[in-house]
Short mmCIF file of C-alpha atoms in Angstrom, two decimals:
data_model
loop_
_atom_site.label_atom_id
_atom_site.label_comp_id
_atom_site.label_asym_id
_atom_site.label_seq_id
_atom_site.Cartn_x
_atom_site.Cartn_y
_atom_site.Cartn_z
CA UNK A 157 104.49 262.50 -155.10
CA UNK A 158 107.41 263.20 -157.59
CA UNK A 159 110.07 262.04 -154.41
CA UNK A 160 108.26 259.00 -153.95
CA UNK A 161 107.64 257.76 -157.55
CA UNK A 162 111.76 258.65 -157.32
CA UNK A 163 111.93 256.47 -153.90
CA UNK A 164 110.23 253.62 -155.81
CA UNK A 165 112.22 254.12 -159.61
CA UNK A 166 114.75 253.27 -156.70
CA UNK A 167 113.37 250.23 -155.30
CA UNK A 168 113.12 249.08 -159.42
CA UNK A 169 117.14 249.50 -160.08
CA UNK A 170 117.90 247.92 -157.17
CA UNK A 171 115.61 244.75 -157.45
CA UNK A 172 116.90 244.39 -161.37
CA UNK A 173 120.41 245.11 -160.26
CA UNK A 174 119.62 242.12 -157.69
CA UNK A 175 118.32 239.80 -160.24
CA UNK A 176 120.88 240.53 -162.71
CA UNK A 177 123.87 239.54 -161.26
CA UNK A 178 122.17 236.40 -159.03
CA UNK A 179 125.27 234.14 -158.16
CA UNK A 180 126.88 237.88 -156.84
CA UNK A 181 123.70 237.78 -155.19
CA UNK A 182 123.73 234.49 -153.37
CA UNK A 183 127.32 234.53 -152.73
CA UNK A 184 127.24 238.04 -151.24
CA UNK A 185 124.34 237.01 -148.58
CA UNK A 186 126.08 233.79 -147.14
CA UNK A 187 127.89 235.55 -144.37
CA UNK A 188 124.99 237.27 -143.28
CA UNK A 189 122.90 233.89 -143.34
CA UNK A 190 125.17 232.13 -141.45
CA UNK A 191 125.32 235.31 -139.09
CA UNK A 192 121.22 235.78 -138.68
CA UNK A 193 121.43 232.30 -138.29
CA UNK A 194 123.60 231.87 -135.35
CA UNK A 195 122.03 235.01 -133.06
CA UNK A 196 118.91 233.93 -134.22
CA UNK A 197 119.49 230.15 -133.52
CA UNK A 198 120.96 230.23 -130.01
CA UNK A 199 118.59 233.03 -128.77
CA UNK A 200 115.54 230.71 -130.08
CA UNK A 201 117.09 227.90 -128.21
CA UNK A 202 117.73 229.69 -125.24
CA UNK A 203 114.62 230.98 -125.08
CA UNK A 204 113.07 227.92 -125.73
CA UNK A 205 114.87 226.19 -122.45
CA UNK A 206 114.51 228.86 -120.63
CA UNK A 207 110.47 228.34 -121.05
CA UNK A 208 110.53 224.78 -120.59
CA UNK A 209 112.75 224.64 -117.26
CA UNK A 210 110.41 228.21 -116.37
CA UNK A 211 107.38 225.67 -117.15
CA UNK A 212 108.98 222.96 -115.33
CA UNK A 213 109.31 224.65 -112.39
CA UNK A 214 105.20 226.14 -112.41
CA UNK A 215 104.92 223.02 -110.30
CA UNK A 216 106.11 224.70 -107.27
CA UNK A 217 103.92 227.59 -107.88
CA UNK A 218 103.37 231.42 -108.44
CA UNK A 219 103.46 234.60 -105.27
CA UNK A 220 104.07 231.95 -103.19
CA UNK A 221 106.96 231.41 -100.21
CA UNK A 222 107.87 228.34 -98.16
CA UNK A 223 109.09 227.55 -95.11
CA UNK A 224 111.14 224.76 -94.78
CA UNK A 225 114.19 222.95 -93.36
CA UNK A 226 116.63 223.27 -95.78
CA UNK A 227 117.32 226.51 -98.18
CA UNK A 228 116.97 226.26 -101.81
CA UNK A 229 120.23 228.24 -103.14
CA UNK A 230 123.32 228.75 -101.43
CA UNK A 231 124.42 231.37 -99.35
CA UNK A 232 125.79 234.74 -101.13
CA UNK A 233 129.45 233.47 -100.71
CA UNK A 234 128.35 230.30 -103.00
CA UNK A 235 128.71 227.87 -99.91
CA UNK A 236 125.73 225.44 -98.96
CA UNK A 237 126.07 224.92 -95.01
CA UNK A 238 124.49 221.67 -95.29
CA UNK A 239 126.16 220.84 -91.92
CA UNK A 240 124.12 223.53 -90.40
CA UNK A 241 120.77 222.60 -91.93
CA UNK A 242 120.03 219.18 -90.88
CA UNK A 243 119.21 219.42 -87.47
CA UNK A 244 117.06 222.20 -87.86
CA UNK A 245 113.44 221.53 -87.00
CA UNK A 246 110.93 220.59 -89.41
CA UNK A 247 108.02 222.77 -90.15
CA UNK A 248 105.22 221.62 -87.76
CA UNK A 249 101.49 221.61 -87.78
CA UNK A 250 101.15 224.13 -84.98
CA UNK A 251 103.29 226.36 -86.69
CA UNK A 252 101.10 226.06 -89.67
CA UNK A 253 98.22 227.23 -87.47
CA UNK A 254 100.07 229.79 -85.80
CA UNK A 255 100.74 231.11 -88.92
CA UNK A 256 97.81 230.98 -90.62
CA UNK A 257 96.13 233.01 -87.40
CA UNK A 258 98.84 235.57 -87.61
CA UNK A 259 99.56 236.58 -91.29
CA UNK A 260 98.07 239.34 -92.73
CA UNK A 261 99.77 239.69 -95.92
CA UNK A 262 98.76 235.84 -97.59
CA UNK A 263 95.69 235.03 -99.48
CA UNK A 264 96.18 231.39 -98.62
CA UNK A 265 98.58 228.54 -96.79
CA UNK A 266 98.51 225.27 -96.37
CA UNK A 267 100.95 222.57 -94.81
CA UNK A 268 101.95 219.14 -96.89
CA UNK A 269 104.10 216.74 -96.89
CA UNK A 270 105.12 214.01 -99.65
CA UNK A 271 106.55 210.68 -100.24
CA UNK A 272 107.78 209.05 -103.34
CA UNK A 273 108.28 205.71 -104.91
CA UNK A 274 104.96 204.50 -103.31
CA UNK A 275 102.87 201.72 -104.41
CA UNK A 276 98.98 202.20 -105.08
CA UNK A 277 96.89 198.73 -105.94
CA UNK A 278 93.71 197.96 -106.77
CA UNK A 279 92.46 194.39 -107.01
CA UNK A 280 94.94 192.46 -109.38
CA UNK A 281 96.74 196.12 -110.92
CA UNK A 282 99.16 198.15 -109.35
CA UNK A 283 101.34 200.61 -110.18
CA UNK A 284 104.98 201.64 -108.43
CA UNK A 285 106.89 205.02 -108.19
CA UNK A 286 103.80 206.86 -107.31
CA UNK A 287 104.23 210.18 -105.32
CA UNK A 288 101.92 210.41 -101.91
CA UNK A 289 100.97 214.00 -101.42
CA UNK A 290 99.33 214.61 -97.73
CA UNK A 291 97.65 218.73 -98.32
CA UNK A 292 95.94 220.62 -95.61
CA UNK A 293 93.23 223.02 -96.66
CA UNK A 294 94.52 225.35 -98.98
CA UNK A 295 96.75 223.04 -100.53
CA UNK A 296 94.93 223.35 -104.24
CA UNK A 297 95.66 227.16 -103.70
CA UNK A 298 99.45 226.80 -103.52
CA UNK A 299 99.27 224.27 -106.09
CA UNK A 300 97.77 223.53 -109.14
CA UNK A 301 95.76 220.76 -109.54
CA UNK A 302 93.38 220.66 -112.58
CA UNK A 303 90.32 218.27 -111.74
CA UNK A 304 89.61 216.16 -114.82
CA UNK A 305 86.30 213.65 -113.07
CA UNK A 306 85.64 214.09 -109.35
CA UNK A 307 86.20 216.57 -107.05
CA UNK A 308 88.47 217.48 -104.80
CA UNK A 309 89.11 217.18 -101.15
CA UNK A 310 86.21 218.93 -98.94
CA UNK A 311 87.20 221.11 -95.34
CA UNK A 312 85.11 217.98 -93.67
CA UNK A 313 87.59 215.11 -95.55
CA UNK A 314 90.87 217.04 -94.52
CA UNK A 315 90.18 218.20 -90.99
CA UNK A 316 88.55 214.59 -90.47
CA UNK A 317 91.77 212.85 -91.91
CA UNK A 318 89.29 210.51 -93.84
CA UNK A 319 90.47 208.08 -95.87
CA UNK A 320 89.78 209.44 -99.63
CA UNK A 321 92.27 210.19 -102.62
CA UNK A 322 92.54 211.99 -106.07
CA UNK A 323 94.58 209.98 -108.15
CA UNK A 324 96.92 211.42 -111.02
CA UNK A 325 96.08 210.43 -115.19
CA UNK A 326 98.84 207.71 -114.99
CA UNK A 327 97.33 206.01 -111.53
CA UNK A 328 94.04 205.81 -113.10
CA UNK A 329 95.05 204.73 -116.51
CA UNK A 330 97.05 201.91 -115.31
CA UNK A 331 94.66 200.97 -112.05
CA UNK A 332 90.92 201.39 -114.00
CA UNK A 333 91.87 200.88 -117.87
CA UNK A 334 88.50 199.98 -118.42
CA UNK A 335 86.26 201.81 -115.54
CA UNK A 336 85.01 204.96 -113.46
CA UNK A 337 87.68 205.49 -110.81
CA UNK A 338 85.40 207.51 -109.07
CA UNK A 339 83.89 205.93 -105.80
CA UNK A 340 86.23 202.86 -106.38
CA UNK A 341 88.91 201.85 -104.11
CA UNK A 342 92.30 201.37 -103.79
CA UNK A 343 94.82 200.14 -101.23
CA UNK A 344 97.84 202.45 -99.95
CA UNK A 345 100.25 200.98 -97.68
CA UNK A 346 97.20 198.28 -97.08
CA UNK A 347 95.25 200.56 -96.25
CA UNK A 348 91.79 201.68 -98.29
CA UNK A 349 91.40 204.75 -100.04
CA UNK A 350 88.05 205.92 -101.93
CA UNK A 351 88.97 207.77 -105.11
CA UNK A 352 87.18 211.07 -105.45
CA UNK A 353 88.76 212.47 -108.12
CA UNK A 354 91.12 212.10 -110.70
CA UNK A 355 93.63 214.95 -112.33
CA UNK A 356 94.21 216.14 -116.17
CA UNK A 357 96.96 214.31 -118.08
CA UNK A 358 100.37 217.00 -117.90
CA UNK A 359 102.81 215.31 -119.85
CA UNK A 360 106.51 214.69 -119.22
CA UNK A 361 108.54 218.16 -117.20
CA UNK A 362 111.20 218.82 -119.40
CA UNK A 363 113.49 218.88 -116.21
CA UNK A 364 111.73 216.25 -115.21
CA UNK A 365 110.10 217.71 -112.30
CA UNK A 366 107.58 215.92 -110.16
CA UNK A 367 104.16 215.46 -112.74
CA UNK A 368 100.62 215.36 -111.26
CA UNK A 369 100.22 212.09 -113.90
CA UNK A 370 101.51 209.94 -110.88
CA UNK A 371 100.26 211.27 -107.58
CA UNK A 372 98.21 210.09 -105.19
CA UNK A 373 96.71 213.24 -103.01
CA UNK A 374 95.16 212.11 -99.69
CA UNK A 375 94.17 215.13 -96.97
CA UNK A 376 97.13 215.41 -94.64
CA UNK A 377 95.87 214.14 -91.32
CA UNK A 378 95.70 211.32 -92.65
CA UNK A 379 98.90 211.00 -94.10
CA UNK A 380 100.06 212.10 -90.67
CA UNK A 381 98.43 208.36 -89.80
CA UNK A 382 100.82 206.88 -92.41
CA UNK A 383 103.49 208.57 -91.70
CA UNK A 384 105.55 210.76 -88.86
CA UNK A 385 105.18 214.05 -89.69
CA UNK A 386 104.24 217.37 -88.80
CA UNK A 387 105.56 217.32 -85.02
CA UNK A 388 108.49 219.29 -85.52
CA UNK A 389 111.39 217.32 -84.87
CA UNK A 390 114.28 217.10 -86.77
CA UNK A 391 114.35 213.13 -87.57
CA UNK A 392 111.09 212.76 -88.80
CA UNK A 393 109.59 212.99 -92.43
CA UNK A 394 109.71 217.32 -93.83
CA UNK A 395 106.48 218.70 -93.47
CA UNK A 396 106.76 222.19 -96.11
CA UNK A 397 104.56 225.55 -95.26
CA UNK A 398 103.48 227.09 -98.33
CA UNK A 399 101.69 230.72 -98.19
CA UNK A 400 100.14 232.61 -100.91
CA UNK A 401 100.70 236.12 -101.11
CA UNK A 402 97.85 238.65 -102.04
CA UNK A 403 96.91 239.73 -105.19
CA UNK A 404 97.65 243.60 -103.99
CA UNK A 405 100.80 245.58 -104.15
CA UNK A 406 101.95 244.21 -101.01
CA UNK A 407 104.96 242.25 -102.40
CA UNK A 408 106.64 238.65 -101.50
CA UNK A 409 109.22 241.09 -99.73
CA UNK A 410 106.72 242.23 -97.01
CA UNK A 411 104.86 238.84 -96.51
CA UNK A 412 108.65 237.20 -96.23
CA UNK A 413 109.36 239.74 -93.53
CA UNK A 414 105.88 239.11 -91.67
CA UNK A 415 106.78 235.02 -91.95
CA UNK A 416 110.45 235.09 -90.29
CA UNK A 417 109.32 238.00 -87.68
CA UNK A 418 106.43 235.35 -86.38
CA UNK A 419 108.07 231.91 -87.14
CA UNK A 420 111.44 232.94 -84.93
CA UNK A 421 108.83 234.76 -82.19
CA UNK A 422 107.26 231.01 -82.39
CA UNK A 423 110.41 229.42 -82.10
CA UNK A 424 111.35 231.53 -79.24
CA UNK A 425 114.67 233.20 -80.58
CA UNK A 426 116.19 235.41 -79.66
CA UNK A 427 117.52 238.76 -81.69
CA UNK A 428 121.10 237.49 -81.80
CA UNK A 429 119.79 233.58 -82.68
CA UNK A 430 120.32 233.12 -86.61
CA UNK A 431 117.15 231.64 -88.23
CA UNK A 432 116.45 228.12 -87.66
CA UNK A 433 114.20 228.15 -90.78
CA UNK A 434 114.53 228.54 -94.46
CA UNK A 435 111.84 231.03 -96.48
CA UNK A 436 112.21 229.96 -100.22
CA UNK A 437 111.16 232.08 -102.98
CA UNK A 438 110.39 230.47 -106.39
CA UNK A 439 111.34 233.57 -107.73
CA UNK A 440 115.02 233.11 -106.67
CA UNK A 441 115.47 230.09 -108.72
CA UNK A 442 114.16 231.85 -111.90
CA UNK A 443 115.97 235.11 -111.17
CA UNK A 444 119.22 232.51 -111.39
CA UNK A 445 118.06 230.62 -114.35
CA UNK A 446 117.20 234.27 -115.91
CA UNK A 447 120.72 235.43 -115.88
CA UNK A 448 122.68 232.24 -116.57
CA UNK A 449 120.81 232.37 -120.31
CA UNK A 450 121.36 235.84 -120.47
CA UNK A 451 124.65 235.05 -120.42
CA UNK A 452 124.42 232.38 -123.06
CA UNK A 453 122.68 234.79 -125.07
CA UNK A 454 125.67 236.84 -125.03
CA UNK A 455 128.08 234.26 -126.10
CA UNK A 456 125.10 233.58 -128.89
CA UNK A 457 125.99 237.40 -130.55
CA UNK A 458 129.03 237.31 -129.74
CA UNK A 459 129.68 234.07 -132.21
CA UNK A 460 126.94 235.23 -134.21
CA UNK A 461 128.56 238.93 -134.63
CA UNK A 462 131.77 237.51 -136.48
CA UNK A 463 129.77 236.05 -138.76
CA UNK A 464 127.50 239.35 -139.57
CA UNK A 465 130.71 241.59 -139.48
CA UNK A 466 132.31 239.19 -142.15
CA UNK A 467 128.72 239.24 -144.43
CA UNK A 468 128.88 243.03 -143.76
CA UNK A 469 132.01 243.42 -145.16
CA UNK A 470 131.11 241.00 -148.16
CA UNK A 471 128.41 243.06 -149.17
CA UNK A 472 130.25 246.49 -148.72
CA UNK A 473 132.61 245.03 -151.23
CA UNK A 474 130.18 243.92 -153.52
CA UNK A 475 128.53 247.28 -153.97
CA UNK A 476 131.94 249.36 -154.20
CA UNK A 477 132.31 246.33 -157.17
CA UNK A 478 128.39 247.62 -158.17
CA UNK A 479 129.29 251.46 -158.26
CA UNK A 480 132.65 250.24 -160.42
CA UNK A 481 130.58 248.35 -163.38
CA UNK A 482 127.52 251.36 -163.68
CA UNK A 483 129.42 254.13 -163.37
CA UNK A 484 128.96 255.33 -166.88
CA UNK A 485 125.05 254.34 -165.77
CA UNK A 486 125.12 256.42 -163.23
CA UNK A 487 126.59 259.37 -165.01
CA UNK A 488 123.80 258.50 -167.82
CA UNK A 489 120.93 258.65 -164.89
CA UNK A 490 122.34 262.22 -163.65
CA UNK A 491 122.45 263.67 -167.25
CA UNK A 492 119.07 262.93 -167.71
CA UNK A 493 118.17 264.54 -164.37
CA UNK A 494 118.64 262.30 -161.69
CA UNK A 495 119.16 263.85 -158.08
CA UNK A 496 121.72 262.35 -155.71
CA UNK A 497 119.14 261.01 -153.50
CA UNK A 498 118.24 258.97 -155.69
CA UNK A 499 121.20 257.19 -156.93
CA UNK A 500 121.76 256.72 -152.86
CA UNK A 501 118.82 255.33 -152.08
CA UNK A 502 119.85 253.18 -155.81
CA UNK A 503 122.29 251.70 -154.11
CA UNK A 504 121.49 251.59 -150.33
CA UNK A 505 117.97 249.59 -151.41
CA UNK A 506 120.23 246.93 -152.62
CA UNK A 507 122.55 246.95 -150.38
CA UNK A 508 119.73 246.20 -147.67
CA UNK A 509 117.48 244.14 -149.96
CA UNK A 510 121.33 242.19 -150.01
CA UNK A 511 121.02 241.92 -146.18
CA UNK A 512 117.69 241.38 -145.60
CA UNK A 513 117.30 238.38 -147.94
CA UNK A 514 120.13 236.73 -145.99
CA UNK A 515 118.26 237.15 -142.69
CA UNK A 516 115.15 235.78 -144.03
CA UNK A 517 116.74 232.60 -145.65
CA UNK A 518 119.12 232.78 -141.52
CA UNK A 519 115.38 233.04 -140.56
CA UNK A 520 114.14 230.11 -142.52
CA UNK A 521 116.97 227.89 -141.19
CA UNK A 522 116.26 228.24 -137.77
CA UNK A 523 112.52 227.57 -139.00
CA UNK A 524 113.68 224.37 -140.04
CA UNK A 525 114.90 223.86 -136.59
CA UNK A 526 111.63 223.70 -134.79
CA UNK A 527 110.52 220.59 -136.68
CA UNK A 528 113.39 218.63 -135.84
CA UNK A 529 112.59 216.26 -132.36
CA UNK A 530 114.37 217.29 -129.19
CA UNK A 531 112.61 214.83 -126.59
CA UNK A 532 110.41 217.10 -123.95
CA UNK A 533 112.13 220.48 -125.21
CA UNK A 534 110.00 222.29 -127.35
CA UNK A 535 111.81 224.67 -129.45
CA UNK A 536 109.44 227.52 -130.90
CA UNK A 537 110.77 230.43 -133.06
CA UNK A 538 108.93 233.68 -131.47
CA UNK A 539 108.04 237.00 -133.35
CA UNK A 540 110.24 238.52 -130.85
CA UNK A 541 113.02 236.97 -132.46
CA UNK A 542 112.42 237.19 -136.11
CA UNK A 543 112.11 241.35 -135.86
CA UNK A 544 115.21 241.19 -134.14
CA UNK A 545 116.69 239.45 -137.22
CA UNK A 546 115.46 241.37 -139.65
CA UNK A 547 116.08 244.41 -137.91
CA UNK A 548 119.73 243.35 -137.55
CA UNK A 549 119.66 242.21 -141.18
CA UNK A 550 118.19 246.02 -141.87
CA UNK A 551 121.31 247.65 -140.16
CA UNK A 552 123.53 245.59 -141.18
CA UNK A 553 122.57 246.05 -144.97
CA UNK A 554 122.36 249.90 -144.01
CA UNK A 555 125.80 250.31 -142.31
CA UNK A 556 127.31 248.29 -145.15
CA UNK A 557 125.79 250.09 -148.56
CA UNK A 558 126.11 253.57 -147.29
CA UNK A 559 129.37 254.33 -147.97
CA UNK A 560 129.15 253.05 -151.37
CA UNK A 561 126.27 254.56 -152.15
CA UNK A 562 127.07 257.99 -151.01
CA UNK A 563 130.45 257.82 -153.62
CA UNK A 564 127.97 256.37 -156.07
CA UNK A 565 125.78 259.80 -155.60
CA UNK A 566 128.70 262.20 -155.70
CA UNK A 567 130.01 261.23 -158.80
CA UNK A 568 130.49 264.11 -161.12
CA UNK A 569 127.75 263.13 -164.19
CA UNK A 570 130.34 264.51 -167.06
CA UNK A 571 133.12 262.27 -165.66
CA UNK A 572 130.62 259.06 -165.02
CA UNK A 573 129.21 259.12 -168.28
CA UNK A 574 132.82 258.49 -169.81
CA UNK A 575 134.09 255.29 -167.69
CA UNK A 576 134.45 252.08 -170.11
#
């Protein structure tokens, strides 16, 4: 009990020291603002993007591969063989069944195909730029689609090809303002749809990824009647395989393997043939966008760090300046029984209470941040983040009162006790 009524005495000098000498005080936790600020600024904004583009990207969906025409990322020498792409094959409907007999590693798959910049009326309203979605079954499985009124498409609707469509929040908005969509029609390409469902409002992509606000999804044999697709030729419209993996501890690896062993033994090549396919992983693209803001991160403490070193130093100074003017304190304190603990922990309590008031006000300005408008990115400071600035504040107070402190402890009391 006596060492931590001494711990706290402690806590007292340094607070009064603190609030004593206040412009010191301000002055002396600038650089370590500015440097809290910085880290703690670009690692909340990078953080920040990083979730939006993450959350921009949840479009094209979670455990799940695809099989398509065309690769997503380059090859490993950084070249995209564009040239060698484009008369590959499309993914086929056949192939779709002849996978989905096969696998034994997915939970789901489902063929689709899409086109954009479509036109959906209904009597005297229409609305342009709409995105046509054609989904087997499965398709809600790959991807989400939140039902807001309706339903979705039954196994009878898609294997029939009938002609029925959910709509997205903007298609309905602008098409029924006033009314029920639901068992309405509308005309595609002339042709009539029943609406059987409509789908929650998402919002703006901060990448501006395709939104579910304006599509039109219609069961894909009958897009197939709209549209060429889903024979496997090169020229026609891309027809994408997507395949859910299982919710096991048999990885994306192993299901990847099982899809390129059975699409090239349904393409008939040979061991020597190269792939005539691409298998995508959404996990590639966020394994890239992972360690480009790493790297920003980097630069962030990097810039950051010359700014805490400098508020480090400042405060070292100040407290070599705070041993200078209560020396003859000091020596007063140890005359009257004080131990060298505490006359360190005097000194290093103010030298961190120095630091750590910096990083909160560093803390408070990127604070500020989050209220200022940045279009579709949403910037959010996480708890993550503010421990990490007051835990650098912490060390950096630590690192920079201990040497002071420890000469402010080792003072001889007889020799204190006399400095003017």
């Amino acid at each position: 009990m006596y060492t931590l009524r001494q711990i706290f005495e402690s806590f007292r000098f340094a607070w009064r020291a603190l609030k004593s000498n206040i412009l010191r005080t301000v002055l002396s936790l600038l650089g370590v603002t500015i440097g809290i600020f910085a880290i703690i600024a670009v690692l909340t904004l990078v953080d920040s993007l990083e979730k939006n583009i993450k959350d921009s990207l949840n479009f094209i969906g979670t455990n799940v591969i695809y099989v398509d025409k065309w690769p997503w990322l380059a090859d490993n020498d950084g070249e995209y063989r564009w040239w060698d792409f484009w008369r590959r094959p499309n993914s086929s409907y056949n192939e779709y069944k002849f996978l989905q007999e096969n696998l034994k590693y997915s939970s789901s798959i489902a063929i689709y195909a899409d086109r954009g910049r479509m036109t959906v009326k209904r009597d005297n309203n229409s609305i342009s730029d709409v995105r046509l979605v054609g989904g087997s079954e499965g398709y809600d499985n790959i991807f989400t689609v939140n039902i807001e009124r309706g339903r979705y498409l039954t196994t009878d609707e898609i294997a029939g090809g009938r002609d029925v469509v959910i709509i997205g929040f903007e298609v309905a908005k602008t098409l029924f303002p006033n009314d029920d969509p639901i068992g309405k029609v509308v005309k595609i390409k002339n042709r009539k749809f029943t609406v059987i469902g409509t789908v929650k409002k998402e919002g703006q992509s901060f990448m501006g990824t395709p939104s579910n606000d304006y599509v039109s999804i219609v069961p894909y044999a009958t897009f197939r009647k709209l549209y060429q697709t889903g024979s496997g030729r090169w020229d026609e419209m891309e027809s994408s395989i997507g395949i859910r993996g299982l919710e096991s501890d048999i990885g994306l690896v192993e299901l990847e393997n099982e899809v390129r062993g059975i699409m090239r033994t349904r393409r008939g090549l040979r061991p020597a043939d190269k792939d005539n396919f691409a298998v995508n992983r959404p996990e590639a693209l966020a394994n890239i966008i992972g360690n480009l803001f790493d790297v920003v991160g980097i630069a962030g403490w990097i810039i950051g760090g010359f700014s805490i070193l400098v508020g480090g130093f400042g405060i070292a100074n100040i407290m070599f300046v705070s041993v200078k003017e209560r020396t003859s304190v000091i020596g007063l304190q140890k005359s009257l029984g004080a131990k060298n603990y505490f006359i360190l922990f005097q000194f290093l309590f103010e030298a961190i209470f120095l630091s750590l008031i910096g990083g909160l006000a560093g803390l408070f300005l990127v604070y500020l941040i989050t209220f200022i408008p940045m279009g579709s990115l949403i910037v959010t400071l996480t708890f993550k983040n503010i421990v990490l600035g007051l835990t650098v504040s912490t060390v950096i107070g630590l690192v920079s009162g201990i040497v002071p402190a420890a000469l402010a402890a080792r003072l001889d009391p007889v020799i204190a006790i006399r400095a003017t």
